[in-house]
Short mmCIF file of C-alpha atoms in Angstrom, two decimals:
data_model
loop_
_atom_site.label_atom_id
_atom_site.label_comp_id
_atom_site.label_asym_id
_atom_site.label_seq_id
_atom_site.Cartn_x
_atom_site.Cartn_y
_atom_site.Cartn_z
CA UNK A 240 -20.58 10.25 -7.64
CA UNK A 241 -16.66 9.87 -6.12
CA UNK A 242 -18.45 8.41 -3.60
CA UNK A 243 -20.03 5.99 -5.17
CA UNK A 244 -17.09 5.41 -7.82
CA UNK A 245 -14.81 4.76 -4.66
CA UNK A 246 -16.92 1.97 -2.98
CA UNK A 247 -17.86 -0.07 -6.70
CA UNK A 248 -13.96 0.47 -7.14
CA UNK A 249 -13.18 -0.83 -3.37
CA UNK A 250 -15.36 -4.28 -3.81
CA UNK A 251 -14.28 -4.77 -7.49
CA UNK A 252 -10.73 -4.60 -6.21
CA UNK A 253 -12.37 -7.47 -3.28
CA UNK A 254 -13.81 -9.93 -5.86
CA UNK A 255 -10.46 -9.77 -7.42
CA UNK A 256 -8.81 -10.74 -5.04
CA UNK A 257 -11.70 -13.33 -3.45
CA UNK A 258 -11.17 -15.27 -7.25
CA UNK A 259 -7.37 -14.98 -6.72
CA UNK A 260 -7.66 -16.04 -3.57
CA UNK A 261 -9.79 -19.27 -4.39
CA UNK A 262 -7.59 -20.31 -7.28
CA UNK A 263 -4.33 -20.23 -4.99
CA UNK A 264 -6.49 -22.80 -3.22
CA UNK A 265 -6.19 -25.16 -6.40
CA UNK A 266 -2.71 -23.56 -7.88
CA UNK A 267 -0.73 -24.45 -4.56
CA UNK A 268 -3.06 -27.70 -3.77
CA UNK A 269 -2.79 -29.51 -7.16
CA UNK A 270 -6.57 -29.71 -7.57
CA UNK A 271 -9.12 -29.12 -10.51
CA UNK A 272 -6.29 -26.95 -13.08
CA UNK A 273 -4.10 -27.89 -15.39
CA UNK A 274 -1.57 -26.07 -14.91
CA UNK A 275 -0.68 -25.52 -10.50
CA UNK A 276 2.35 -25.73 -9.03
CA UNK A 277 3.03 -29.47 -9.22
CA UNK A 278 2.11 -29.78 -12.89
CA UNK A 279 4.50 -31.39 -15.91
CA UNK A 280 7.51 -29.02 -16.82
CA UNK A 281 7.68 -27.39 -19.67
CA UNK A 282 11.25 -25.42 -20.02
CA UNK A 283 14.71 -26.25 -19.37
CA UNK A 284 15.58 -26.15 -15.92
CA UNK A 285 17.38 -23.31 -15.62
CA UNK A 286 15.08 -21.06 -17.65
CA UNK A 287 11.83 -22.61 -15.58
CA UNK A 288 13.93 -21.27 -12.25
CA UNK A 289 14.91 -17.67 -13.55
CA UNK A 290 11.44 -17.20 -14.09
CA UNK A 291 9.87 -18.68 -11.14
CA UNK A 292 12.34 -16.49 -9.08
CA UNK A 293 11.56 -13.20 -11.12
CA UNK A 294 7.43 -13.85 -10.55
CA UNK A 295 8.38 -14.46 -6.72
CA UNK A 296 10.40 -11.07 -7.20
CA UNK A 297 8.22 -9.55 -8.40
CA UNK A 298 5.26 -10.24 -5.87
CA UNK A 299 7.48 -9.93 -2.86
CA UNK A 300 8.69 -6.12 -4.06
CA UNK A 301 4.92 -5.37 -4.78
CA UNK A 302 4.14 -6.53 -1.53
CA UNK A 303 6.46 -5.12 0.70
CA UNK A 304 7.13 -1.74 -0.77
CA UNK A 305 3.83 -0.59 -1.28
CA UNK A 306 2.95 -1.85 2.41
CA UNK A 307 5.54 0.66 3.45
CA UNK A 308 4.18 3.95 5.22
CA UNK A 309 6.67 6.11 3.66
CA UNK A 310 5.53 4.80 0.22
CA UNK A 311 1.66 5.59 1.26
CA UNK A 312 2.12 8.65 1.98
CA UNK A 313 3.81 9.73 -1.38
CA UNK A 314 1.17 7.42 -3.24
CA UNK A 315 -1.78 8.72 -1.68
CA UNK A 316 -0.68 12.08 -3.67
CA UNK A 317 -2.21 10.10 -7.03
CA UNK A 318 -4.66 7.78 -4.96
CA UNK A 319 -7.38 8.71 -2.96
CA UNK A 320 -6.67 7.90 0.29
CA UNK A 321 -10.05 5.77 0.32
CA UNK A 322 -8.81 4.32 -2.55
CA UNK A 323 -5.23 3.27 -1.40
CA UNK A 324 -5.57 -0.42 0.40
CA UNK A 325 -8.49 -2.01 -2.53
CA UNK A 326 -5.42 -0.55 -4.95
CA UNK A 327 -2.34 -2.43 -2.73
CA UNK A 328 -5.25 -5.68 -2.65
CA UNK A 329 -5.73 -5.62 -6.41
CA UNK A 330 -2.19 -5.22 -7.36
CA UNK A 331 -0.87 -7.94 -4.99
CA UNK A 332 -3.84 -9.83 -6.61
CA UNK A 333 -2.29 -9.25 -10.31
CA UNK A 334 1.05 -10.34 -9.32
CA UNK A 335 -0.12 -13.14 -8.03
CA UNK A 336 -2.24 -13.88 -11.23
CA UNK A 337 0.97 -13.01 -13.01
CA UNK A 338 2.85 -15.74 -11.01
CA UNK A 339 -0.31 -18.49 -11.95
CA UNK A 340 -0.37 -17.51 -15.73
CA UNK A 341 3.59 -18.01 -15.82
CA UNK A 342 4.68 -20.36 -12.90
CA UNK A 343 7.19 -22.89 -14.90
CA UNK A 344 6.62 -26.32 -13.60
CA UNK A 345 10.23 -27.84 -13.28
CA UNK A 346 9.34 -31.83 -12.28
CA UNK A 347 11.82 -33.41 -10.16
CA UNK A 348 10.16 -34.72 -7.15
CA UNK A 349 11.85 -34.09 -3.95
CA UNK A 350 9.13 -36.16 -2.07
CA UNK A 351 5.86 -38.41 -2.28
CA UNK A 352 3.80 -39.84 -0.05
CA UNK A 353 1.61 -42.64 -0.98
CA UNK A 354 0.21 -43.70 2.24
CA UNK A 355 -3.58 -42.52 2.70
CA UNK A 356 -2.65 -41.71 6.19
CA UNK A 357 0.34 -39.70 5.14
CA UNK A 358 -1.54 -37.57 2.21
CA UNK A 359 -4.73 -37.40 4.91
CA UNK A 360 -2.62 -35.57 7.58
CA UNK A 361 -0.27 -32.98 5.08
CA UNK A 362 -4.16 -32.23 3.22
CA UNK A 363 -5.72 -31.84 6.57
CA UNK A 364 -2.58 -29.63 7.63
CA UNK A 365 -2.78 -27.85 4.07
CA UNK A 366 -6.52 -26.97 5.22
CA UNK A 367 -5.65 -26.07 8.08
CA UNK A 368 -3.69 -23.66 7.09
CA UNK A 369 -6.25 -21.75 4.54
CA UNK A 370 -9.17 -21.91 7.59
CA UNK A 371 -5.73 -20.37 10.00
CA UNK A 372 -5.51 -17.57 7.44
CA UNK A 373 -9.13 -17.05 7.05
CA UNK A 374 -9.90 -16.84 10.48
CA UNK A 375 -6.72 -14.51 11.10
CA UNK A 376 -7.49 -11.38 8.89
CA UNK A 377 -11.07 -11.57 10.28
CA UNK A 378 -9.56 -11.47 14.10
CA UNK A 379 -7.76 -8.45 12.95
CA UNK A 380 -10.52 -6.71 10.30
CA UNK A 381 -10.72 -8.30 8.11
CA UNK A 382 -12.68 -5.48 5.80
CA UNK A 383 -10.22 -3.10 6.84
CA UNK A 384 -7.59 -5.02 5.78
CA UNK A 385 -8.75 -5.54 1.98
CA UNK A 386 -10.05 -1.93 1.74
CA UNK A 387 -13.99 -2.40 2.49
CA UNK A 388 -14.18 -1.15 5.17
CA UNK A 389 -12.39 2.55 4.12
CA UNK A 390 -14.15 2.55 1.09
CA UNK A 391 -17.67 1.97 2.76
CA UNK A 392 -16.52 4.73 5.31
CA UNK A 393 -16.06 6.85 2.50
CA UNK A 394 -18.58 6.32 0.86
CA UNK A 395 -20.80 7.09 4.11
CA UNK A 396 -18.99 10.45 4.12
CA UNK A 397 -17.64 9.28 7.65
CA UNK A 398 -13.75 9.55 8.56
CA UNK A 399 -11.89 6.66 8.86
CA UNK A 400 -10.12 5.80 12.12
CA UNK A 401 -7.02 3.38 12.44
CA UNK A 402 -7.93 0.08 13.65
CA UNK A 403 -7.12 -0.20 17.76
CA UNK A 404 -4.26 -2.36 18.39
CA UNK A 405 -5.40 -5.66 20.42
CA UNK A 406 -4.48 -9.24 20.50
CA UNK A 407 -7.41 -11.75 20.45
CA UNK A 408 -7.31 -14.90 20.72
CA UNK A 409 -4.68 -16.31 18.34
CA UNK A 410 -2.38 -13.41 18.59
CA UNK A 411 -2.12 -14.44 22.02
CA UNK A 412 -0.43 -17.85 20.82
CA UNK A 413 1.63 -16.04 18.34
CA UNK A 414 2.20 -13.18 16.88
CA UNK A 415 1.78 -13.74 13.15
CA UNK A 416 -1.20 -16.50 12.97
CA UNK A 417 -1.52 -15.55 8.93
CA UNK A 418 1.90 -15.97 8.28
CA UNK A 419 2.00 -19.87 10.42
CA UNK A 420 -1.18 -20.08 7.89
CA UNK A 421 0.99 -19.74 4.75
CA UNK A 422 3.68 -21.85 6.54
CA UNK A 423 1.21 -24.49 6.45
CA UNK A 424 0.14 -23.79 2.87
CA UNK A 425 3.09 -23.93 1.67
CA UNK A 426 4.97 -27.12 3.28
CA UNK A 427 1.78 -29.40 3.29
CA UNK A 428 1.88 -31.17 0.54
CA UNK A 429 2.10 -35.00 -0.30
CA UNK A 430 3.96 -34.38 -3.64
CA UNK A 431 6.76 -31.83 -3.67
CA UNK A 432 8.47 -31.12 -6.25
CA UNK A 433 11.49 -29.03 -7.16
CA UNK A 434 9.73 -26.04 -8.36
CA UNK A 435 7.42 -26.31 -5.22
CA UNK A 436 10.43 -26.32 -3.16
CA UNK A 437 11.50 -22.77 -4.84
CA UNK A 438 8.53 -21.67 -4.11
CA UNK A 439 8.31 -22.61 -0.61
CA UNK A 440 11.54 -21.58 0.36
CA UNK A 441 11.44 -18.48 -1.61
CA UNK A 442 8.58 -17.47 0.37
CA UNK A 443 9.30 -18.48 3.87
CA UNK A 444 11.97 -16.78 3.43
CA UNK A 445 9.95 -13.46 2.22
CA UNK A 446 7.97 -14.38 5.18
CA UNK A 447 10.79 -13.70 7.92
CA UNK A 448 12.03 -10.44 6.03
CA UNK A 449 8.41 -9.42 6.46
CA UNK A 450 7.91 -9.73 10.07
CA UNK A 451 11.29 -7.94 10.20
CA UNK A 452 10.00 -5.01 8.34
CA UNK A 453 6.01 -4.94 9.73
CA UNK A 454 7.08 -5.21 13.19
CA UNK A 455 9.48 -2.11 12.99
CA UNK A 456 6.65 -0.57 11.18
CA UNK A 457 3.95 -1.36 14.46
CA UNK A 458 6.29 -0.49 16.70
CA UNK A 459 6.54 3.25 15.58
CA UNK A 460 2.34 3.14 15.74
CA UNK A 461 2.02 1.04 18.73
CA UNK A 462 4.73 1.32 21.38
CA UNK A 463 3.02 -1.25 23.35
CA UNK A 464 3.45 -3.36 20.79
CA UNK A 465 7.43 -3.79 21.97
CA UNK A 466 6.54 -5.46 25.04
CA UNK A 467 4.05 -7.56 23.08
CA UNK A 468 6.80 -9.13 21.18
CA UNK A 469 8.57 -9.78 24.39
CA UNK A 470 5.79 -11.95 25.62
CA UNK A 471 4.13 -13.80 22.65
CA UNK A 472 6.54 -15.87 19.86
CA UNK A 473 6.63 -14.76 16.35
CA UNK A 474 5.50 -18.23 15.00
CA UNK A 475 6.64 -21.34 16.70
CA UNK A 476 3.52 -21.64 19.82
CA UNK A 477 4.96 -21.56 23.32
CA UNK A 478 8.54 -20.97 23.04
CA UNK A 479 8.08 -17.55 24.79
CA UNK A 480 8.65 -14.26 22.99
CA UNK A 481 11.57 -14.70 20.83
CA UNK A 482 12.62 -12.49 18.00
CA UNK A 483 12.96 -14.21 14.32
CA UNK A 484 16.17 -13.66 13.66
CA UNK A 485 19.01 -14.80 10.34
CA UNK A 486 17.62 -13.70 7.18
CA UNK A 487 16.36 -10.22 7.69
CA UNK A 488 17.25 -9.65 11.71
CA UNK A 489 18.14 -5.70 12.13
CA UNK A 490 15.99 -4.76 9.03
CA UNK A 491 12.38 -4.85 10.10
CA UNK A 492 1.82 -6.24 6.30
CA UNK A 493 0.73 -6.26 4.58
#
């Protein structure tokens, strides 16, 4: 019966996250809601960015600190240890929800482009980047990496083993091809507006604090993994293995 209770817990947590994932799609794209990230404000101006930066807060502690290894280990004293990534997918999903259900539209627009040529390339870009992210959890595992695939293992009554590291494909371009992904999602757009610009700065700059921290993180479970960084860029294609540095640099996924 845990068993069982573990796996229908493990792909409940997965279609949460699947719907989440589908309505960023139209939250961050301007398409088919009311009320995404481009929409008519609401609040003052100050009040719509106090919020905006306490749901971004909010998402980024979420997401960081319960990537953490220290912090699995004392979780996983509450959690089964089946259990513990579909519970880190379903709460990231929630504060994202969170973010959707509150996100305060503020309205001045830092940018618009009208042309059909210019709105054709930043949508194609801003596809681009969801199929990039896609594709890059599945290169990795992408059923370990949203809690399937140790819930299913559980469920089997079979241990679970870590996931080799390995670099196919697009990890031999870069080192982070689901972060470029959300680099694209996030500064693709034909219409940007100032609460868009929060948003996108707000989380590129979560973005390089993360690397920071997952990197120090797979270099205690992969040594290789050092040299790996010396060879292959963070982000930017073919500008050799450089460390992302400025933000977070000396303080190193989810």
């Amino acid at each position: 019966m845990k068993r069982t209770l573990v796996l229908l817990y493990g792909v409940a947590c997965y279609a949460v996250f699947f719907a989440t994932f589908l309505y960023a799609i139209a939250f961050l794209g301007n398409f088919l809601i009311d009320n995404a990230i481009d929409a008519a404000p609401g609040r003052g101006v100050g009040q719509a960015i106090a919020i905006n930066i306490g749901l971004l807060a909010v998402f980024a502690l979420q997401h960081s600190i319960m990537a953490r290894p220290a912090f699995k280990r004392w979780w996983t004293q509450f959690v089964p240890v089946a259990a513990e990534r579909s519970t880190y997918v379903l709460l990231s999903s929630l504060a994202l929800i969170l973010l959707f259900a509150l996100w305060q539209p503020i309205g001045a627009v830092i940018w618009q482009v009208d042309s059909a040529l210019g709105k054709g390339l930043l949508y194609a870009g801003y596809a681009s980047g969801w199929i990039l992210l896609l594709t890059s959890t599945f290169l990795i595992n992408h059923f370990d990496l949203f809690g399937l695939r140790q819930s299913w293992l559980y469920f089997r009554g079979r241990p679970y083993t870590d996931i080799a590291f390995r670099t196919p494909s697009l990890y031999k371009v870069v080192r982070h091809p689901l972060y470029v992904g959300w680099l694209l999602i996030f500064w693709c757009t034909p219409t940007m507006t100032a609460a868009h610009l929060l948003f996108a700065l707000m989380t590129t700059a979560y973005i390089l604090i993360a690397i920071q921290l997952e990197e120090r993180d797979l270099i205690r479970a992969f040594p290789e993994y050092a040299s790996y960084r010396r060879r292959v860029p963070a982000l930017i294609p073919f500008t050799k293995g450089r460390r992302v540095t400025g933000l977070a640099d000396g303080v190193k996924q989810s």
